[in-house]
Structures are given as C-alpha cells and as structure tokens.
Amino acid sequence: MSLDLSSREGSQVDSGPGDKVLASDIFADQLASQVHQEDVLSMLQAQREMLAKFEKTNEMLLNCNALATARIDYAYQEFRRHTHLLLDIKKDLDGVFRRIRI
C-alpha cells in the first residue's frame, strides 16, 4: 500500500478496497503521532497559566484606566477653576492699573 501525500489537500487516497481517506487526514495523523502527549499537555497548561495572568493584567489595566480617567476629570475641573480664577485676577489687576494711571 503506497500513499501519495504530495497530492493536493482535500484529495482522496485509496487505502484499501472501498475505503477513501483524505491526504490531509493522513498528514495530520502522522504529524500528531510525532508529538508527545506530555509536551502537548504541558503547553496547554502553560497557555492556561498565561491566559490567567493576561486576564488578571487586563483587569488591573482596566482599573488603572478607570482611576486615571477619574483623576484626569478632577484635574481638568481644577485646571478650569484655576484658569477662571487667574482671568478674574487679571481683570481686577487691569482695573487697578487703569485707576492708578488716571
């Protein structure tokens, strides 16, 4: 029984009387047989741990962004208030200087 794996993906190969097997299935089976199950399980465990860390980091970043947004809003209001105060002081000083010149 000779299998031709160089045929295009999706093509069928005869594996016996009346049986049709896809070349891609044969390739996937042979590739999977060369990988140790313990290695796959350890990679999956590492990926789960990384996912948990990334989810925790994402949650921390969301909290940080919310806190930063609140603080920026407060700082913006304070800045506007101080700017308004400085403009009022400037108007008052301009009035005082005008009176002094007269």
PDB file of C-alpha atoms in Angstrom:
ATOM      1  CA  MET A   1       0.000   0.000   0.000  1.00  0.00           C
ATOM      2  CA  SER A   2       1.654   3.243  -1.161  1.00  0.00           C
ATOM      3  CA  LEU A   3       0.185   6.579  -0.122  1.00  0.00           C
ATOM      4  CA  ASP A   4       0.875   9.702  -2.161  1.00  0.00           C
ATOM      5  CA  LEU A   5       0.998  12.639   0.279  1.00  0.00           C
ATOM      6  CA  SER A   6       2.151  15.082  -2.379  1.00  0.00           C
ATOM      7  CA  SER A   7      -1.361  15.299  -3.788  1.00  0.00           C
ATOM      8  CA  ARG A   8      -3.373  18.432  -3.158  1.00  0.00           C
ATOM      9  CA  GLU A   9      -5.195  18.955   0.142  1.00  0.00           C
ATOM     10  CA  GLY A  10      -8.684  17.584   0.078  1.00  0.00           C
ATOM     11  CA  SER A  11      -7.860  14.912  -2.483  1.00  0.00           C
ATOM     12  CA  GLN A  12      -8.670  11.322  -1.611  1.00  0.00           C
ATOM     13  CA  VAL A  13      -6.241   8.431  -1.474  1.00  0.00           C
ATOM     14  CA  ASP A  14      -7.131   4.758  -1.726  1.00  0.00           C
ATOM     15  CA  SER A  15      -6.124   2.953   1.450  1.00  0.00           C
ATOM     16  CA  GLY A  16      -7.803  -0.316   0.670  1.00  0.00           C
ATOM     17  CA  PRO A  17     -10.744  -1.811  -1.106  1.00  0.00           C
ATOM     18  CA  GLY A  18     -13.684   0.595  -0.877  1.00  0.00           C
ATOM     19  CA  ASP A  19     -12.010   2.991   1.644  1.00  0.00           C
ATOM     20  CA  LYS A  20     -11.272   6.616   0.786  1.00  0.00           C
ATOM     21  CA  VAL A  21      -9.035   8.641   3.113  1.00  0.00           C
ATOM     22  CA  LEU A  22      -8.151  12.302   2.717  1.00  0.00           C
ATOM     23  CA  ALA A  23      -4.448  13.029   2.273  1.00  0.00           C
ATOM     24  CA  SER A  24      -4.775  15.883   4.797  1.00  0.00           C
ATOM     25  CA  ASP A  25      -6.121  13.420   7.403  1.00  0.00           C
ATOM     26  CA  ILE A  26      -3.171  11.102   6.836  1.00  0.00           C
ATOM     27  CA  PHE A  27      -0.733  14.005   7.136  1.00  0.00           C
ATOM     28  CA  ALA A  28      -2.410  15.272  10.322  1.00  0.00           C
ATOM     29  CA  ASP A  29      -2.367  11.766  11.860  1.00  0.00           C
ATOM     30  CA  GLN A  30       1.314  11.284  11.059  1.00  0.00           C
ATOM     31  CA  LEU A  31       2.176  14.730  12.386  1.00  0.00           C
ATOM     32  CA  ALA A  32       0.210  14.101  15.586  1.00  0.00           C
ATOM     33  CA  SER A  33       1.972  10.777  16.104  1.00  0.00           C
ATOM     34  CA  GLN A  34       5.328  12.581  16.226  1.00  0.00           C
ATOM     35  CA  VAL A  35       4.300  14.874  19.096  1.00  0.00           C
ATOM     36  CA  HIS A  36       4.499  13.626  22.686  1.00  0.00           C
ATOM     37  CA  GLN A  37       1.209  13.931  24.546  1.00  0.00           C
ATOM     38  CA  GLU A  38       3.006  15.143  27.702  1.00  0.00           C
ATOM     39  CA  ASP A  39       4.528  18.020  25.728  1.00  0.00           C
ATOM     40  CA  VAL A  40       1.125  18.996  24.384  1.00  0.00           C
ATOM     41  CA  LEU A  41      -0.378  18.877  27.876  1.00  0.00           C
ATOM     42  CA  SER A  42       2.439  20.973  29.319  1.00  0.00           C
ATOM     43  CA  MET A  43       1.984  23.544  26.532  1.00  0.00           C
ATOM     44  CA  LEU A  44      -1.755  23.666  27.213  1.00  0.00           C
ATOM     45  CA  GLN A  45      -1.102  24.129  30.941  1.00  0.00           C
ATOM     46  CA  ALA A  46       1.390  26.931  30.220  1.00  0.00           C
ATOM     47  CA  GLN A  47      -1.143  28.582  27.909  1.00  0.00           C
ATOM     48  CA  ARG A  48      -3.839  28.383  30.593  1.00  0.00           C
ATOM     49  CA  GLU A  49      -1.488  29.960  33.141  1.00  0.00           C
ATOM     50  CA  MET A  50      -0.543  32.724  30.706  1.00  0.00           C
ATOM     51  CA  LEU A  51      -4.219  33.320  29.911  1.00  0.00           C
ATOM     52  CA  ALA A  52      -4.994  33.663  33.620  1.00  0.00           C
ATOM     53  CA  LYS A  53      -2.100  36.120  34.035  1.00  0.00           C
ATOM     54  CA  PHE A  54      -3.175  38.112  30.981  1.00  0.00           C
ATOM     55  CA  GLU A  55      -6.779  38.261  32.194  1.00  0.00           C
ATOM     56  CA  LYS A  56      -5.608  39.483  35.610  1.00  0.00           C
ATOM     57  CA  THR A  57      -3.312  42.038  33.955  1.00  0.00           C
ATOM     58  CA  ASN A  58      -6.147  43.181  31.695  1.00  0.00           C
ATOM     59  CA  GLU A  59      -8.417  43.646  34.710  1.00  0.00           C
ATOM     60  CA  MET A  60      -5.713  45.614  36.513  1.00  0.00           C
ATOM     61  CA  LEU A  61      -5.217  47.829  33.450  1.00  0.00           C
ATOM     62  CA  LEU A  62      -8.958  48.445  33.213  1.00  0.00           C
ATOM     63  CA  ASN A  63      -8.994  49.524  36.864  1.00  0.00           C
ATOM     64  CA  CYS A  64      -5.948  51.722  36.273  1.00  0.00           C
ATOM     65  CA  ASN A  65      -7.620  53.338  33.256  1.00  0.00           C
ATOM     66  CA  ALA A  66     -10.793  53.991  35.240  1.00  0.00           C
ATOM     67  CA  LEU A  67      -8.781  55.562  38.058  1.00  0.00           C
ATOM     68  CA  ALA A  68      -6.726  57.643  35.610  1.00  0.00           C
ATOM     69  CA  THR A  69      -9.905  58.830  33.878  1.00  0.00           C
ATOM     70  CA  ALA A  70     -11.417  59.908  37.185  1.00  0.00           C
ATOM     71  CA  ARG A  71      -8.247  61.736  38.189  1.00  0.00           C
ATOM     72  CA  ILE A  72      -7.910  63.449  34.818  1.00  0.00           C
ATOM     73  CA  ASP A  73     -11.528  64.606  35.038  1.00  0.00           C
ATOM     74  CA  TYR A  74     -10.860  66.024  38.507  1.00  0.00           C
ATOM     75  CA  ALA A  75      -7.606  67.678  37.365  1.00  0.00           C
ATOM     76  CA  TYR A  76      -9.396  69.145  34.331  1.00  0.00           C
ATOM     77  CA  GLN A  77     -12.091  70.674  36.543  1.00  0.00           C
ATOM     78  CA  GLU A  78      -9.444  72.060  38.895  1.00  0.00           C
ATOM     79  CA  PHE A  79      -7.488  73.474  35.960  1.00  0.00           C
ATOM     80  CA  ARG A  80     -10.597  75.184  34.588  1.00  0.00           C
ATOM     81  CA  ARG A  81     -11.390  76.616  38.006  1.00  0.00           C
ATOM     82  CA  HIS A  82      -7.847  77.924  38.474  1.00  0.00           C
ATOM     83  CA  THR A  83      -7.800  79.348  34.939  1.00  0.00           C
ATOM     84  CA  HIS A  84     -11.061  81.152  35.636  1.00  0.00           C
ATOM     85  CA  LEU A  85      -9.593  82.473  38.900  1.00  0.00           C
ATOM     86  CA  LEU A  86      -6.465  83.750  37.111  1.00  0.00           C
ATOM     87  CA  LEU A  87      -8.600  85.502  34.487  1.00  0.00           C
ATOM     88  CA  ASP A  88     -10.628  87.159  37.240  1.00  0.00           C
ATOM     89  CA  ILE A  89      -7.437  88.270  38.998  1.00  0.00           C
ATOM     90  CA  LYS A  90      -6.096  89.664  35.704  1.00  0.00           C
ATOM     91  CA  LYS A  91      -9.305  91.645  35.160  1.00  0.00           C
ATOM     92  CA  ASP A  92      -9.089  93.024  38.703  1.00  0.00           C
ATOM     93  CA  LEU A  93      -5.429  93.991  38.265  1.00  0.00           C
ATOM     94  CA  ASP A  94      -6.143  95.628  34.908  1.00  0.00           C
ATOM     95  CA  GLY A  95      -8.861  97.679  36.618  1.00  0.00           C
ATOM     96  CA  VAL A  96      -6.494  98.661  39.426  1.00  0.00           C
ATOM     97  CA  PHE A  97      -3.757  99.720  36.969  1.00  0.00           C
ATOM     98  CA  ARG A  98      -6.277 101.773  34.976  1.00  0.00           C
ATOM     99  CA  ARG A  99      -7.326 103.608  38.130  1.00  0.00           C
ATOM    100  CA  ILE A 100      -3.706 104.233  39.111  1.00  0.00           C
ATOM    101  CA  ARG A 101      -2.918 105.815  35.699  1.00  0.00           C
ATOM    102  CA  ILE A 102      -5.871 108.167  35.816  1.00  0.00           C
TER     103      ILE A 102
END
